[in-house]
Coordinates of C-alpha atoms in Angstrom, one line a residue:
Chain A
M27 CA -44.3 -19.6 7.4
A28 CA -46.4 -22.8 7.4
D29 CA -49.0 -21.5 5.0
L30 CA -46.6 -19.5 2.7
I31 CA -48.7 -19.5 -0.5
N32 CA -51.9 -18.4 1.1
V33 CA -50.1 -15.8 3.2
I34 CA -48.7 -14.3 0.0
E35 CA -52.1 -14.5 -1.7
N36 CA -53.8 -12.7 1.2
W37 CA -51.1 -10.0 1.2
L38 CA -51.4 -9.4 -2.5
N39 CA -55.2 -9.4 -2.2
K40 CA -55.1 -6.7 0.5
L41 CA -52.5 -4.7 -1.5
L42 CA -54.5 -4.7 -4.7
L43 CA -57.8 -3.8 -2.8
G44 CA -55.8 -1.0 -1.0
W45 CA -54.8 0.4 -4.4
G46 CA -58.5 0.6 -5.3
A47 CA -59.0 -2.4 -7.5
S48 CA -62.5 -3.9 -7.4
P49 CA -62.8 -7.4 -5.8
G50 CA -63.7 -9.0 -9.1
L51 CA -60.6 -7.6 -10.8
T52 CA -58.4 -8.6 -7.8
Q53 CA -59.7 -12.1 -8.0
F54 CA -59.0 -12.2 -11.8
I55 CA -55.4 -10.8 -11.3
L56 CA -54.6 -13.3 -8.6
Q57 CA -56.0 -16.2 -10.6
A58 CA -54.0 -15.1 -13.7
L59 CA -50.9 -14.8 -11.6
G60 CA -51.4 -18.3 -10.1
S61 CA -51.8 -19.9 -13.6
V62 CA -48.7 -18.1 -14.9
L63 CA -46.8 -19.3 -11.8
V64 CA -47.8 -22.9 -12.4
V65 CA -46.8 -22.7 -16.0
L66 CA -43.4 -21.2 -15.1
I67 CA -42.8 -23.8 -12.4
C68 CA -43.6 -26.5 -15.0
F69 CA -41.1 -25.1 -17.5
M70 CA -38.4 -24.8 -14.8
I71 CA -39.0 -28.3 -13.7
V72 CA -38.6 -29.5 -17.3
I73 CA -35.2 -27.7 -17.6
A74 CA -34.0 -29.6 -14.4
L75 CA -35.6 -32.8 -15.5
I76 CA -33.9 -32.9 -18.9
W77 CA -30.5 -32.6 -17.1
V78 CA -31.5 -35.3 -14.6
E79 CA -32.7 -37.6 -17.3
R80 CA -29.5 -37.2 -19.4
K81 CA -27.3 -37.7 -16.3
L82 CA -29.4 -40.8 -15.3
A83 CA -29.3 -42.2 -18.8
G84 CA -25.6 -41.7 -18.8
R85 CA -25.1 -43.6 -15.5
I86 CA -27.4 -46.4 -16.5
Q87 CA -25.6 -46.8 -19.8
D88 CA -22.2 -46.7 -18.1
R89 CA -21.0 -43.2 -19.3
F90 CA -20.8 -39.8 -17.8
G91 CA -23.7 -37.9 -19.4
P92 CA -23.4 -34.1 -19.7
N93 CA -20.3 -32.9 -17.7
R94 CA -18.8 -29.9 -19.4
A95 CA -21.1 -26.9 -18.7
G96 CA -20.8 -26.0 -15.0
P97 CA -20.4 -28.5 -12.2
F98 CA -21.7 -31.9 -13.1
G99 CA -22.9 -30.3 -16.4
I100 CA -25.9 -28.7 -14.7
F101 CA -25.9 -25.8 -17.2
Q102 CA -26.1 -28.1 -20.2
S103 CA -29.8 -27.6 -20.6
F104 CA -29.4 -23.8 -20.6
A105 CA -26.8 -24.1 -23.4
D106 CA -29.2 -26.3 -25.3
I107 CA -32.0 -23.8 -24.8
I108 CA -29.9 -21.0 -26.3
K109 CA -28.9 -23.2 -29.2
I110 CA -32.5 -24.2 -30.0
F111 CA -33.7 -20.6 -29.9
T112 CA -31.1 -19.5 -32.5
K113 CA -32.1 -22.2 -34.9
E114 CA -34.0 -21.5 -38.1
Y115 CA -37.7 -22.3 -38.3
I116 CA -38.4 -24.3 -41.4
T117 CA -41.8 -24.8 -42.8
P118 CA -41.6 -27.6 -45.4
Q119 CA -43.0 -27.1 -48.9
G120 CA -46.5 -28.3 -49.3
A121 CA -47.2 -28.2 -45.6
D122 CA -50.5 -26.9 -44.2
K123 CA -49.0 -23.8 -42.6
V124 CA -51.7 -23.0 -40.0
T125 CA -52.0 -26.6 -38.8
F126 CA -48.3 -27.1 -38.9
N127 CA -47.7 -24.2 -36.5
I128 CA -50.7 -24.9 -34.2
A129 CA -49.7 -28.5 -33.5
P130 CA -46.7 -27.8 -31.2
V131 CA -48.7 -25.2 -29.3
L132 CA -51.5 -27.7 -28.8
A133 CA -49.1 -30.4 -27.8
I134 CA -47.7 -28.4 -24.9
A135 CA -51.1 -26.9 -24.0
S136 CA -52.7 -30.3 -23.7
V137 CA -50.1 -31.2 -21.0
L138 CA -50.1 -27.9 -19.2
A139 CA -53.9 -27.7 -19.0
I140 CA -53.9 -30.8 -16.8
W141 CA -52.0 -28.9 -14.1
A142 CA -55.0 -26.6 -13.7
V143 CA -56.8 -29.0 -11.5
F144 CA -54.0 -30.4 -9.4
P145 CA -54.2 -30.1 -5.6
F146 CA -50.6 -29.2 -4.6
A147 CA -51.4 -29.0 -0.9
S148 CA -54.4 -29.1 1.5
N149 CA -55.3 -25.5 0.6
V150 CA -53.4 -24.9 -2.6
I151 CA -55.7 -26.1 -5.4
G152 CA -55.9 -24.6 -8.8
A153 CA -59.6 -25.4 -9.7
D154 CA -61.3 -28.0 -7.6
V155 CA -63.9 -28.9 -10.2
N156 CA -66.2 -31.8 -9.4
V157 CA -65.4 -33.6 -12.7
G158 CA -61.6 -33.4 -12.2
V159 CA -60.8 -37.0 -13.3
L160 CA -62.9 -36.7 -16.4
Y161 CA -61.3 -33.3 -17.2
I162 CA -57.9 -34.9 -17.1
V163 CA -59.1 -37.6 -19.6
A164 CA -60.6 -34.9 -21.8
I165 CA -57.6 -32.7 -21.9
G166 CA -55.4 -35.8 -22.7
S167 CA -57.3 -36.3 -25.9
F168 CA -56.0 -33.0 -27.3
G169 CA -52.5 -34.5 -27.2
I170 CA -53.5 -37.2 -29.7
L171 CA -55.0 -34.4 -31.9
A172 CA -51.7 -32.5 -31.7
I173 CA -49.7 -35.5 -32.9
L174 CA -52.2 -36.2 -35.7
M175 CA -52.1 -32.5 -36.8
A176 CA -48.3 -32.5 -36.8
G177 CA -48.1 -35.7 -38.7
W178 CA -50.5 -34.8 -41.4
S179 CA -49.5 -31.2 -41.9
S180 CA -45.8 -31.9 -42.4
N181 CA -46.4 -33.3 -45.9
N182 CA -44.0 -36.1 -45.1
R183 CA -44.7 -39.8 -45.3
Y184 CA -42.6 -40.7 -42.3
A185 CA -44.4 -38.1 -40.2
L186 CA -47.8 -39.4 -41.4
L187 CA -46.8 -43.0 -40.7
G188 CA -45.7 -42.0 -37.2
A189 CA -49.0 -40.2 -36.6
S190 CA -51.1 -43.2 -37.8
R191 CA -49.2 -45.5 -35.5
S192 CA -49.6 -43.0 -32.6
V193 CA -53.4 -43.0 -33.0
A194 CA -53.6 -46.8 -33.0
M195 CA -51.5 -46.8 -29.9
L196 CA -52.8 -43.9 -27.9
I197 CA -56.5 -44.6 -28.5
S198 CA -56.1 -48.3 -27.5
Y199 CA -54.1 -47.5 -24.3
E200 CA -56.6 -44.9 -23.3
I201 CA -59.1 -47.7 -22.5
P202 CA -57.1 -49.4 -19.7
M203 CA -55.9 -46.0 -18.4
V204 CA -59.5 -44.7 -18.0
V205 CA -60.8 -48.0 -16.6
S206 CA -58.0 -48.1 -14.0
L207 CA -58.7 -44.4 -13.2
L208 CA -62.3 -45.4 -12.5
I209 CA -61.2 -47.5 -9.5
P210 CA -59.9 -44.5 -7.3
V211 CA -63.1 -42.7 -8.3
L212 CA -65.1 -45.7 -7.2
L213 CA -63.3 -45.9 -3.8
A214 CA -63.5 -42.2 -3.2
H215 CA -67.1 -41.9 -4.3
S216 CA -66.1 -38.7 -6.1
M217 CA -64.4 -37.4 -9.3
K218 CA -63.0 -34.4 -7.3
L219 CA -59.3 -34.7 -7.0
S220 CA -59.2 -33.3 -3.4
A221 CA -61.8 -35.8 -2.3
I222 CA -59.7 -38.6 -3.8
I223 CA -56.7 -37.5 -1.8
D224 CA -58.8 -37.1 1.4
T225 CA -59.9 -40.8 1.1
Q226 CA -56.3 -41.9 0.9
R227 CA -55.5 -40.9 4.5
P228 CA -53.8 -42.9 5.9
W229 CA -54.0 -45.8 3.4
W230 CA -52.7 -44.9 0.0
F231 CA -54.6 -46.4 -2.9
I232 CA -51.5 -48.2 -4.1
L233 CA -51.9 -50.4 -1.0
V234 CA -55.6 -50.8 -1.6
V235 CA -55.6 -51.4 -5.4
P236 CA -52.1 -52.2 -6.6
T237 CA -53.2 -53.8 -9.8
A238 CA -55.0 -50.7 -10.9
A239 CA -51.9 -48.7 -10.1
L240 CA -49.7 -51.0 -12.2
I241 CA -52.1 -50.9 -15.1
F242 CA -52.3 -47.1 -14.9
L243 CA -48.5 -46.9 -14.9
I244 CA -48.1 -49.2 -17.9
S245 CA -50.9 -47.5 -20.0
S246 CA -49.8 -44.0 -19.2
M247 CA -46.2 -44.9 -20.1
A248 CA -47.7 -45.8 -23.5
E249 CA -49.6 -42.5 -23.6
I250 CA -46.3 -40.6 -23.1
G251 CA -45.0 -42.4 -26.2
K252 CA -41.4 -43.0 -25.0
A253 CA -39.5 -46.2 -24.9
P254 CA -40.5 -49.0 -24.7
F255 CA -43.6 -47.6 -26.4
D256 CA -41.8 -45.2 -28.7
L257 CA -43.2 -46.7 -32.0
L258 CA -44.6 -43.3 -33.0
E259 CA -41.1 -41.8 -33.2
A260 CA -39.0 -44.9 -33.7
E261 CA -35.8 -43.3 -35.0
S262 CA -34.5 -46.4 -36.6
E263 CA -37.7 -46.8 -38.7
L264 CA -39.4 -43.4 -39.1
V265 CA -36.6 -40.8 -38.8
A266 CA -38.4 -39.0 -35.9
G267 CA -42.0 -39.9 -36.5
Y268 CA -44.6 -37.1 -36.3
H269 CA -42.0 -34.3 -35.6
T270 CA -39.6 -35.2 -38.4
E271 CA -40.1 -31.8 -40.2
Y272 CA -40.0 -29.6 -37.1
S273 CA -37.0 -27.5 -36.3
G274 CA -35.8 -25.0 -33.8
M275 CA -38.2 -24.1 -30.9
K276 CA -41.1 -25.8 -32.7
F277 CA -39.3 -29.1 -32.2
G278 CA -38.3 -27.9 -28.7
M279 CA -42.0 -27.6 -27.8
F280 CA -42.6 -31.2 -28.7
Y281 CA -39.6 -32.2 -26.7
V282 CA -40.6 -30.1 -23.7
A283 CA -44.2 -31.5 -23.9
E284 CA -42.8 -35.0 -23.9
F285 CA -40.8 -34.4 -20.7
L286 CA -43.5 -32.5 -19.0
H287 CA -46.0 -35.3 -19.9
Q288 CA -43.7 -37.8 -18.2
F289 CA -43.6 -35.6 -15.1
T290 CA -47.4 -35.1 -15.3
V291 CA -47.9 -38.8 -15.3
G292 CA -45.8 -38.9 -12.2
A293 CA -48.0 -36.3 -10.6
L294 CA -51.2 -38.2 -11.7
I295 CA -49.9 -41.4 -10.1
T296 CA -49.1 -39.4 -7.0
I297 CA -52.6 -38.0 -6.8
F298 CA -54.5 -41.2 -7.6
F299 CA -52.4 -43.9 -5.9
L300 CA -49.7 -42.3 -3.7
G301 CA -51.8 -40.0 -1.6
G302 CA -51.1 -36.7 -3.3
W303 CA -49.8 -34.1 -0.8
T304 CA -50.4 -36.3 2.3
G305 CA -47.5 -37.1 4.5
P306 CA -46.2 -36.5 8.0
M307 CA -47.3 -33.0 9.3
A308 CA -48.6 -32.0 5.8
A309 CA -52.1 -31.1 7.1
H310 CA -50.7 -28.5 9.5
W311 CA -47.8 -27.3 7.3
P312 CA -49.3 -26.9 3.7
I313 CA -45.8 -25.9 2.4
L314 CA -44.6 -29.4 3.3
G315 CA -47.5 -30.9 1.3
V316 CA -46.2 -29.1 -1.8
I317 CA -42.8 -30.6 -1.2
Y318 CA -44.2 -34.1 -0.7
F319 CA -46.3 -33.7 -3.9
F320 CA -43.4 -32.7 -6.1
G321 CA -41.1 -35.2 -4.3
K322 CA -43.4 -38.2 -5.0
A323 CA -44.1 -37.1 -8.6
F324 CA -40.3 -36.9 -9.1
L325 CA -39.8 -40.4 -7.7
V326 CA -42.4 -41.8 -10.1
Y327 CA -40.7 -39.9 -12.9
L328 CA -37.4 -41.6 -12.0
V329 CA -39.1 -45.0 -12.0
I330 CA -40.6 -44.4 -15.4
S331 CA -37.2 -43.2 -16.7
W332 CA -35.5 -46.3 -15.2
I333 CA -38.0 -48.6 -17.0
R334 CA -37.7 -46.9 -20.3
L335 CA -33.9 -46.8 -20.2
S336 CA -33.9 -50.6 -19.4
L337 CA -36.3 -52.0 -22.0
P338 CA -35.9 -52.2 -25.8
R339 CA -38.7 -51.0 -28.0
I340 CA -41.6 -53.5 -28.4
R341 CA -42.9 -54.6 -31.8
I342 CA -46.3 -53.2 -33.0
D343 CA -48.0 -56.6 -32.7
E344 CA -46.6 -57.0 -29.1
M345 CA -47.9 -53.6 -28.3
L346 CA -51.4 -54.4 -29.5
N347 CA -51.4 -57.8 -27.9
L348 CA -50.3 -56.4 -24.5
N349 CA -53.1 -53.9 -24.6
W350 CA -56.1 -55.8 -26.0
K351 CA -55.3 -59.3 -24.7
F352 CA -53.9 -58.4 -21.3
L353 CA -54.4 -54.9 -19.9
I354 CA -58.0 -54.4 -21.0
P355 CA -59.4 -57.7 -19.7
V356 CA -57.5 -57.4 -16.5
S357 CA -58.5 -53.9 -15.9
F358 CA -62.2 -54.7 -16.5
I359 CA -62.1 -57.8 -14.2
N360 CA -60.3 -55.7 -11.6
L361 CA -62.9 -53.0 -11.8
I362 CA -65.8 -55.4 -11.4
G363 CA -64.0 -57.3 -8.6
V364 CA -63.2 -54.1 -6.7
A365 CA -66.8 -52.7 -7.1
V366 CA -68.4 -55.9 -5.8
A367 CA -65.9 -56.2 -2.9
D368 CA -66.4 -52.6 -2.0
R369 CA -70.2 -53.0 -1.9
I370 CA -70.0 -56.2 0.2
L371 CA -67.5 -54.6 2.6
L372 CA -69.7 -51.5 2.9
D373 CA -72.4 -53.7 4.6
L374 CA -70.0 -55.6 6.8
E375 CA -68.3 -52.4 8.1
P376 CA -64.9 -54.0 8.9
P377 CA -62.1 -51.9 10.4
R378 CA -60.1 -49.9 7.8
W379 CA -57.0 -52.0 7.9
L380 CA -59.0 -55.2 7.3
Y381 CA -60.8 -53.5 4.3
V382 CA -57.4 -52.5 2.9
A383 CA -56.0 -56.1 3.4
V384 CA -59.0 -57.7 1.7
M385 CA -58.8 -55.3 -1.3
F386 CA -55.0 -55.9 -1.5
V387 CA -55.3 -59.7 -1.5
L388 CA -58.1 -59.5 -4.1
N389 CA -56.1 -57.2 -6.4
M390 CA -53.0 -59.4 -6.2
L391 CA -55.1 -62.5 -6.8
I392 CA -56.5 -61.0 -10.0
L393 CA -53.1 -59.9 -11.2
L394 CA -51.4 -63.3 -10.4
V395 CA -54.2 -65.3 -12.0
A396 CA -54.1 -63.1 -15.1
L397 CA -50.3 -63.4 -15.3
Y398 CA -50.6 -67.2 -14.9
L399 CA -53.3 -67.5 -17.6
S400 CA -51.6 -65.2 -20.1
G401 CA -48.3 -67.2 -19.6
K402 CA -50.2 -70.5 -20.2
S403 CA -52.1 -69.4 -23.3
Q404 CA -49.0 -67.8 -24.9
P405 CA -48.9 -69.2 -28.4
A406 CA -45.5 -70.4 -29.7
L407 CA -43.6 -67.5 -31.3
E408 CA -44.4 -67.6 -35.0
V409 CA -41.0 -67.4 -36.7
E410 CA -41.2 -67.0 -40.4
E411 CA -38.8 -69.5 -42.1
F412 CA -36.5 -67.9 -44.7
P413 CA -34.3 -70.0 -47.0
H414 CA -30.7 -69.8 -46.1
R415 CA -29.0 -67.0 -48.0
P416 CA -25.3 -66.1 -47.6
V417 CA -24.6 -62.4 -47.4
A418 CA -21.9 -62.1 -50.1
V419 CA -22.8 -63.9 -53.3
S420 CA -22.7 -62.7 -56.8
P421 CA -26.1 -62.2 -58.5
R422 CA -25.2 -64.9 -61.0
T423 CA -24.7 -67.7 -58.6
E424 CA -27.8 -66.7 -56.7
K425 CA -29.8 -66.9 -60.0
S426 CA -28.4 -70.3 -60.9
S427 CA -29.0 -71.8 -57.4
S428 CA -32.7 -70.7 -57.4
Chain B
M2 CA -73.0 -5.3 -20.1
N3 CA -72.3 -8.6 -18.4
F4 CA -68.9 -10.2 -18.9
S5 CA -70.4 -13.7 -19.4
I6 CA -72.6 -12.4 -22.2
L7 CA -69.5 -11.1 -23.9
I8 CA -67.9 -14.5 -23.7
F9 CA -71.1 -16.1 -24.9
L10 CA -71.2 -13.8 -28.0
F11 CA -67.6 -14.6 -28.8
V12 CA -68.2 -18.4 -28.4
A13 CA -71.4 -18.3 -30.4
V14 CA -69.9 -16.4 -33.3
L15 CA -66.8 -18.7 -33.3
T16 CA -69.0 -21.8 -33.3
T17 CA -71.2 -20.6 -36.1
F18 CA -68.3 -19.5 -38.2
A19 CA -66.5 -22.8 -37.7
A20 CA -69.6 -24.8 -38.6
L21 CA -70.0 -22.7 -41.7
V22 CA -66.4 -23.4 -42.7
V23 CA -66.9 -27.1 -42.1
V24 CA -69.6 -27.3 -44.8
T25 CA -68.1 -24.9 -47.3
N26 CA -64.4 -25.8 -47.1
K27 CA -63.3 -28.1 -50.0
N28 CA -60.3 -29.5 -48.2
L29 CA -61.5 -32.5 -46.1
V30 CA -58.8 -32.3 -43.4
S31 CA -59.3 -28.5 -42.9
A32 CA -63.0 -29.2 -42.7
A33 CA -62.3 -31.8 -40.0
M34 CA -60.1 -29.3 -38.1
W35 CA -62.8 -26.7 -38.2
L36 CA -65.3 -29.3 -37.0
I37 CA -63.2 -29.7 -33.9
V38 CA -63.3 -26.0 -33.3
A39 CA -67.1 -26.1 -33.7
L40 CA -67.4 -29.0 -31.3
F41 CA -65.2 -27.3 -28.8
G42 CA -67.4 -24.2 -29.1
A43 CA -70.4 -26.3 -28.2
A44 CA -68.4 -27.6 -25.1
L45 CA -67.7 -23.9 -24.1
T46 CA -71.4 -23.2 -24.4
F47 CA -72.1 -26.0 -22.0
V48 CA -69.5 -24.5 -19.6
L49 CA -71.3 -21.1 -19.8
L50 CA -74.6 -23.0 -18.9
E51 CA -72.8 -24.4 -15.8
A52 CA -73.2 -27.9 -17.1
T53 CA -69.5 -28.9 -16.5
Y54 CA -70.1 -32.6 -16.7
I55 CA -71.8 -32.4 -20.1
A56 CA -69.1 -30.0 -21.3
V57 CA -66.3 -32.4 -20.4
V58 CA -68.2 -35.4 -21.8
Q59 CA -68.6 -33.4 -25.0
V60 CA -64.9 -33.0 -25.3
V61 CA -64.1 -36.6 -24.4
V62 CA -66.6 -38.1 -26.8
Y63 CA -66.7 -35.7 -29.7
I64 CA -63.2 -34.3 -29.8
G65 CA -61.3 -37.2 -28.2
A66 CA -63.1 -40.0 -30.0
I67 CA -65.3 -38.9 -33.0
A68 CA -63.1 -36.1 -34.4
V69 CA -59.9 -38.1 -34.0
L70 CA -61.6 -41.0 -35.8
I71 CA -62.8 -38.7 -38.6
V72 CA -59.3 -37.2 -39.1
F73 CA -57.7 -40.6 -38.9
T74 CA -60.1 -42.0 -41.6
I75 CA -59.4 -39.0 -43.9
M76 CA -55.6 -39.6 -43.4
L77 CA -55.9 -43.3 -44.3
T78 CA -57.8 -42.4 -47.5
R79 CA -55.2 -39.8 -48.3
R80 CA -55.5 -40.2 -52.1
S81 CA -59.1 -39.0 -52.0
A82 CA -58.1 -36.1 -49.8
E83 CA -55.4 -34.9 -52.2
K84 CA -57.8 -34.4 -55.0
E85 CA -59.9 -31.3 -54.6
P86 CA -63.5 -32.5 -54.6
S87 CA -66.0 -30.4 -56.4
G88 CA -67.5 -29.2 -53.2
A89 CA -71.3 -29.5 -53.1
T90 CA -72.8 -32.8 -54.1
K91 CA -76.1 -33.1 -56.0
Q92 CA -78.1 -33.6 -52.9
W93 CA -77.5 -30.1 -51.6
P94 CA -81.1 -28.8 -52.3
I95 CA -82.6 -31.6 -50.1
A96 CA -80.0 -30.8 -47.4
A97 CA -80.8 -27.1 -47.6
V98 CA -84.6 -27.7 -47.3
L99 CA -84.1 -30.1 -44.3
S100 CA -81.7 -27.8 -42.4
L101 CA -84.0 -24.8 -43.1
A102 CA -87.0 -26.8 -41.7
L103 CA -84.9 -27.8 -38.7
F104 CA -83.9 -24.2 -38.1
S105 CA -87.4 -22.8 -38.4
G106 CA -88.8 -25.6 -36.2
L107 CA -86.3 -24.8 -33.5
T108 CA -86.9 -21.1 -33.8
Y109 CA -90.7 -21.7 -33.6
F110 CA -90.2 -24.0 -30.5
Y111 CA -88.0 -21.3 -28.9
L112 CA -90.5 -18.6 -29.4
T113 CA -93.6 -20.5 -28.3
V114 CA -92.3 -22.4 -25.2
P115 CA -92.8 -20.2 -22.2
G116 CA -89.9 -19.2 -20.0
T117 CA -87.2 -18.9 -22.6
D118 CA -86.9 -15.1 -22.1
R119 CA -86.1 -15.5 -18.4
L120 CA -82.6 -15.7 -17.0
A121 CA -81.5 -19.1 -15.7
P122 CA -81.7 -19.4 -11.9
V123 CA -78.4 -19.3 -10.1
L124 CA -77.3 -22.8 -9.1
D125 CA -76.6 -23.8 -5.6
K126 CA -72.8 -24.1 -5.2
E127 CA -73.1 -27.1 -2.8
L128 CA -75.3 -29.1 -5.2
N129 CA -73.3 -32.1 -6.6
M130 CA -74.6 -32.2 -10.2
V131 CA -72.6 -35.2 -11.1
S132 CA -74.0 -37.6 -8.5
A133 CA -77.5 -36.1 -9.0
L134 CA -77.1 -37.0 -12.7
G135 CA -75.9 -40.5 -11.9
Q136 CA -78.8 -41.1 -9.5
L137 CA -81.2 -40.0 -12.1
L138 CA -79.7 -42.3 -14.8
V139 CA -80.1 -45.4 -12.8
S140 CA -83.2 -44.8 -10.7
P141 CA -86.4 -46.7 -11.8
S142 CA -88.4 -43.4 -11.7
G143 CA -85.7 -41.7 -13.8
Y144 CA -84.1 -42.8 -17.0
V145 CA -83.0 -46.4 -16.2
L146 CA -84.8 -47.8 -19.3
P147 CA -83.2 -45.5 -21.9
F148 CA -79.9 -46.0 -20.1
E149 CA -80.0 -49.8 -20.2
L150 CA -81.3 -49.7 -23.8
A151 CA -78.2 -47.6 -24.8
S152 CA -76.0 -50.1 -23.0
V153 CA -77.5 -53.0 -24.9
L154 CA -77.1 -51.1 -28.2
L155 CA -73.4 -50.4 -27.4
L156 CA -72.8 -54.1 -26.4
A157 CA -74.5 -55.2 -29.7
A158 CA -72.2 -52.8 -31.6
L159 CA -69.1 -54.3 -29.8
I160 CA -70.1 -57.8 -30.6
G161 CA -70.9 -56.8 -34.1
S162 CA -67.5 -55.4 -34.6
I163 CA -65.9 -58.5 -33.3
V164 CA -67.9 -60.7 -35.6
V165 CA -67.0 -58.5 -38.6
A166 CA -63.3 -58.6 -37.7
W167 CA -63.3 -62.3 -36.8
R168 CA -60.6 -64.3 -38.7
K169 CA -62.2 -67.3 -40.3

């Protein structure tokens, strides 16, 4: 019972070998089965998440949220799925057909492929590659490509505008994200995800390097492209941004990719800063590790939802200033500080709790000094002065007054 | 026939075809998309050579940065992308001679260097290639000088871009 997933795998392995399949083929079938299972779990999670998100948004905005289909409206997502499947696929005139149709596939694949390297429990790991962190960064870049392709191939100026905004934003926020990812790699001396989780026992990295965790949270929220960073699909300015022209399930794929991306960010923060599958009894009961992993990821997901439901959209200049004038300098200084402190503490060999305490104080110091300095150097808000102009005046009086 | 050879043949044909389309396609954005396919094919070749680090870096640098930049630049200059360019420029004979020379040089190199007909030795599974590469890059007996030179070059490029963009 404790090791449910591996027990099932062993049983299937024996069964297939008993049927006369070669070991290579058996391995291939089991791996294919595993990847299909992960994909299916991801999609099922998204169905649940959409309901949770809508219910939460309703509660935060002081309304009920979906409450008609089933108890508490839990079947609302299924009704929406059926509706979206029956809708017509429209390819706009003048669109680049192949690119237009590949873009949603690439959008969802770029998120799903990240799940291939996740360690779900101590012995349930997809592919424990030794360049795991770099792999996640590499796959993430395909998401930018999908948005660019969607925006360009739609033959729509709003879509193109959304795509150009997205590139400016996603590429800039990738820098603090990658730099803050370097810190767990530095502390674990490895890019392997399982090694990073092993180093976090018993002190999670959020206690060791809280500043890096905060920067990673902010910059990956920008990578998701939802509020407050939803400039790329700002509905009051750009209709729907890069997916303006998409309809039916093609739009649905972008929608699912967005939700799944938010959950994936929750899982990434769980792996890098919240100890992954670790928890009480998780080492002996791997099935508990899976539950801890998804539970923590879901908690981070709720925090991200909470932030994005509370904050208004930021302006494009604020978005660039936050990144280039605050996040990037702080993340670089934090990286240098952590590297130097880690090297010094390596020679002194303090007990682990003292090491964690020194790192925590150093990180908080960097964050507080950065916040103080950025608050001090804040230039006065440049408000452009417009001449007073009453709303309802006839054109004649306006002409004569000016 | 080995399964990995089959994959290699597929990847090689795909990469070559994509590279051919890049230079013959008249639509700039389509050419850029096919360039991404060709670059991804190169990354897959690195995976087949068991150089996972290089493969992932290939994707990060070429697809994540360079290809996206190329597509973005083409989009910003959309007016020139709308017009169908005439295709080959007047410099194509020089380019053809140069690439032919490069191809024949590489072929000559491949045929004369000993050991190219042997199979690659199987790598030790426990060997940590990434840390070995890192040690090699910063060790004085390794490649520390080229590594530092590249860093200085990148720093100079960074400062240069700030100077260019500086508001007077």
